[in-house]
Amino acid sequence: MQAQNQFFQSGITRDLGFRLQQLRKLREVLQEHEQDIYRALHEDLRKPVFEAYAGELGILLEETKHAIKHLKTWARPRRPSLGLVHWPAGAQVTQEPYGVALILSPWNYPIQLLLGPLVGAMAAGNCAVLKPSELAPHSAALIHRMINENFPKEYIDVAEGGVPETQKLLEQPFDYIFFTGSPRVGKIVMEAAAKNLTPLTLELGGKSPCLVDASADLGAAARRIVWGKFFNAGQTCVAPDYLLVPKASAGVLIEKMRAVLRDFFGDDPQKSPDYARIVNAAHFQRLSEYLKQGKVLAGGRTDAQDRYIAPTLLGGVKTDSPVMQEEIFGPILPIVEYQSLDAALDLILKYPKPLAFYLFAEDPKAEAHVLSRVSFGGGCVNDTIAHLGSPELPFGGVGGSGFGTYHGRRGFETFSHPRAVLKRSTKIDIPVRYPPYSAPYKLKVVKKLMG
Ligand code: NAD
């Protein structure tokens, strides 16, 4: 940290040319390590190459390209007009880097969720310490090597470790903390940040609902829900966590989803090269318990040796059972049938505000009604999870799913402080604002100019 503080204070990282050069380098390093990235993600999660690209490397390449293209514009100082009341003065607002940032990430997209925030940190001119998840050790080791071989430690460094190491890191007076992970650990991080008054972003999880309206195109819904839910075997922060379907459409939708599962993964998804595995034995165990909390409508098979849980649809679940109370974070989709749209909305509103929300509807009135009632981080209409893949869209949670956003310009802004400086000419000095205020004209002039 000392070395990074010194490096930051030298001013090198503030230079726009330096920032662009380093972002280009990060992009090159990622491209050069494409095969290593696929290998590490396969070892950690048996992530299919397509998902490793679409959900990790591709997103990072998009983010770096976008930042390199737009950084000059983002970094340009704004010069707002201050109006007559401040005459003769002008002002400038510049996005100032915080200094040394700590970035903590989870295991499910272990490369994208660590290096994605880093793009924003670098674009804004910070130094950074990266703490990958210990539960994706191959990805963590690869990141360590990629970063340390290509960037000086006083600029970007990697600290590997689990809970005790992270707690030690959190005692340090970082200038910014960017945390992605569970709400439980988010609270620990926020408490630690409070001790040093360190500003932070919390990218958390929760139960992201998927609501199918009576007007929905059930064919499209079946394909897109199955895709978004079982991508990375359901271990996605924005995966649809549970599904709400009108009673009258449930039978047809479930039949269509069963057919889609066969189309995507064949009769035995365990043999499909396109289906990931559960990250470790503890999560396998946790998820296996959920299978007992409803009626298996599709899937349900498990293999502990292989950390395999079939893509599963679960019916007849009770809303007070753990599968409907805890974030699932795995390939199990509970399906709840509802009588009326408002009853479905009432159920959604009982949970903390979710990170994502998905609606399938063709009726614009239903769409407007639903979107006006539910608060959520981000989401899609007639699709799932796709909103997180664009640098044009701010990504982040609200309420229980966290606060702060990133991706594209928002990442740059998150890692910088908008510093306002007013500059006044010394050629003229209007005495109205100075005491004594007794001359009645003074207040009159101020009232004319302000308010
Ligand atoms: P986690 O909270 O257990 O771990 C995240 C990080 O915190 C890891 O680096 C870990 O080493 C560290 N950590 C764990 N326990 C700690 C402790 N007691 N003190 C200090 N540090 C600690 O999360 P996870 O299991 O790796 O990931 C799953 C969670 O992350 C889910 O809730 C999911 O929704 C959420 N998530 C959110 C997003 C998002 O973008 N909002 C993305 C992916 C995952």
mmCIF file of N, CA and C in Angstrom, residues 65 122 144 181 231 241 275 278 290 308 341 388 404 435:
data_model
loop_
_atom_site.group_PDB
_atom_site.id
_atom_site.type_symbol
_atom_site.label_atom_id
_atom_site.label_comp_id
_atom_site.label_asym_id
_atom_site.label_seq_id
_atom_site.Cartn_x
_atom_site.Cartn_y
_atom_site.Cartn_z
ATOM 1 N N LYS A 65 -12.249 -1.832 -24.656
ATOM 2 C CA LYS A 65 -12.369 -1.113 -25.943
ATOM 3 C C LYS A 65 -13.170 0.172 -25.759
ATOM 4 N N MET A 122 -8.705 1.980 -13.414
ATOM 5 C CA MET A 122 -7.560 2.426 -14.225
ATOM 6 C C MET A 122 -7.949 3.642 -15.068
ATOM 7 N N HIS A 144 -3.239 -13.465 -10.906
ATOM 8 C CA HIS A 144 -2.015 -13.072 -10.192
ATOM 9 C C HIS A 144 -0.848 -12.984 -11.187
ATOM 10 N N GLY A 181 -20.087 -9.504 -4.029
ATOM 11 C CA GLY A 181 -20.240 -10.739 -3.248
ATOM 12 C C GLY A 181 -21.601 -10.779 -2.579
ATOM 13 N N PHE A 231 -27.203 -20.787 -17.587
ATOM 14 C CA PHE A 231 -25.885 -20.264 -17.963
ATOM 15 C C PHE A 231 -25.000 -20.379 -16.717
ATOM 16 N N ASP A 241 -34.007 -16.130 -10.198
ATOM 17 C CA ASP A 241 -33.922 -16.984 -9.008
ATOM 18 C C ASP A 241 -35.184 -17.832 -8.884
ATOM 19 N N TYR A 275 -22.586 -27.412 -20.285
ATOM 20 C CA TYR A 275 -23.217 -27.227 -18.984
ATOM 21 C C TYR A 275 -22.154 -27.293 -17.878
ATOM 22 N N ILE A 278 -20.978 -27.305 -10.317
ATOM 23 C CA ILE A 278 -21.075 -26.521 -9.081
ATOM 24 C C ILE A 278 -19.655 -26.289 -8.552
ATOM 25 N N TYR A 290 -32.126 -28.113 -1.493
ATOM 26 C CA TYR A 290 -33.273 -27.424 -2.109
ATOM 27 C C TYR A 290 -34.137 -28.381 -2.933
ATOM 28 N N TYR A 308 -22.153 -32.351 -10.066
ATOM 29 C CA TYR A 308 -23.166 -32.113 -11.105
ATOM 30 C C TYR A 308 -24.560 -32.061 -10.490
ATOM 31 N N LEU A 341 -52.046 -10.740 -11.368
ATOM 32 C CA LEU A 341 -50.765 -10.045 -11.489
ATOM 33 C C LEU A 341 -50.424 -9.313 -10.193
ATOM 34 N N LEU A 388 -26.501 -7.128 -18.508
ATOM 35 C CA LEU A 388 -25.195 -6.867 -17.862
ATOM 36 C C LEU A 388 -24.055 -6.838 -18.862
ATOM 37 N N GLY A 404 -24.402 1.708 -5.848
ATOM 38 C CA GLY A 404 -23.318 2.096 -6.746
ATOM 39 C C GLY A 404 -23.445 1.311 -8.035
ATOM 40 N N PRO A 435 -19.621 41.832 4.989
ATOM 41 C CA PRO A 435 -20.159 42.615 6.119
ATOM 42 C C PRO A 435 -19.507 43.993 6.157
#
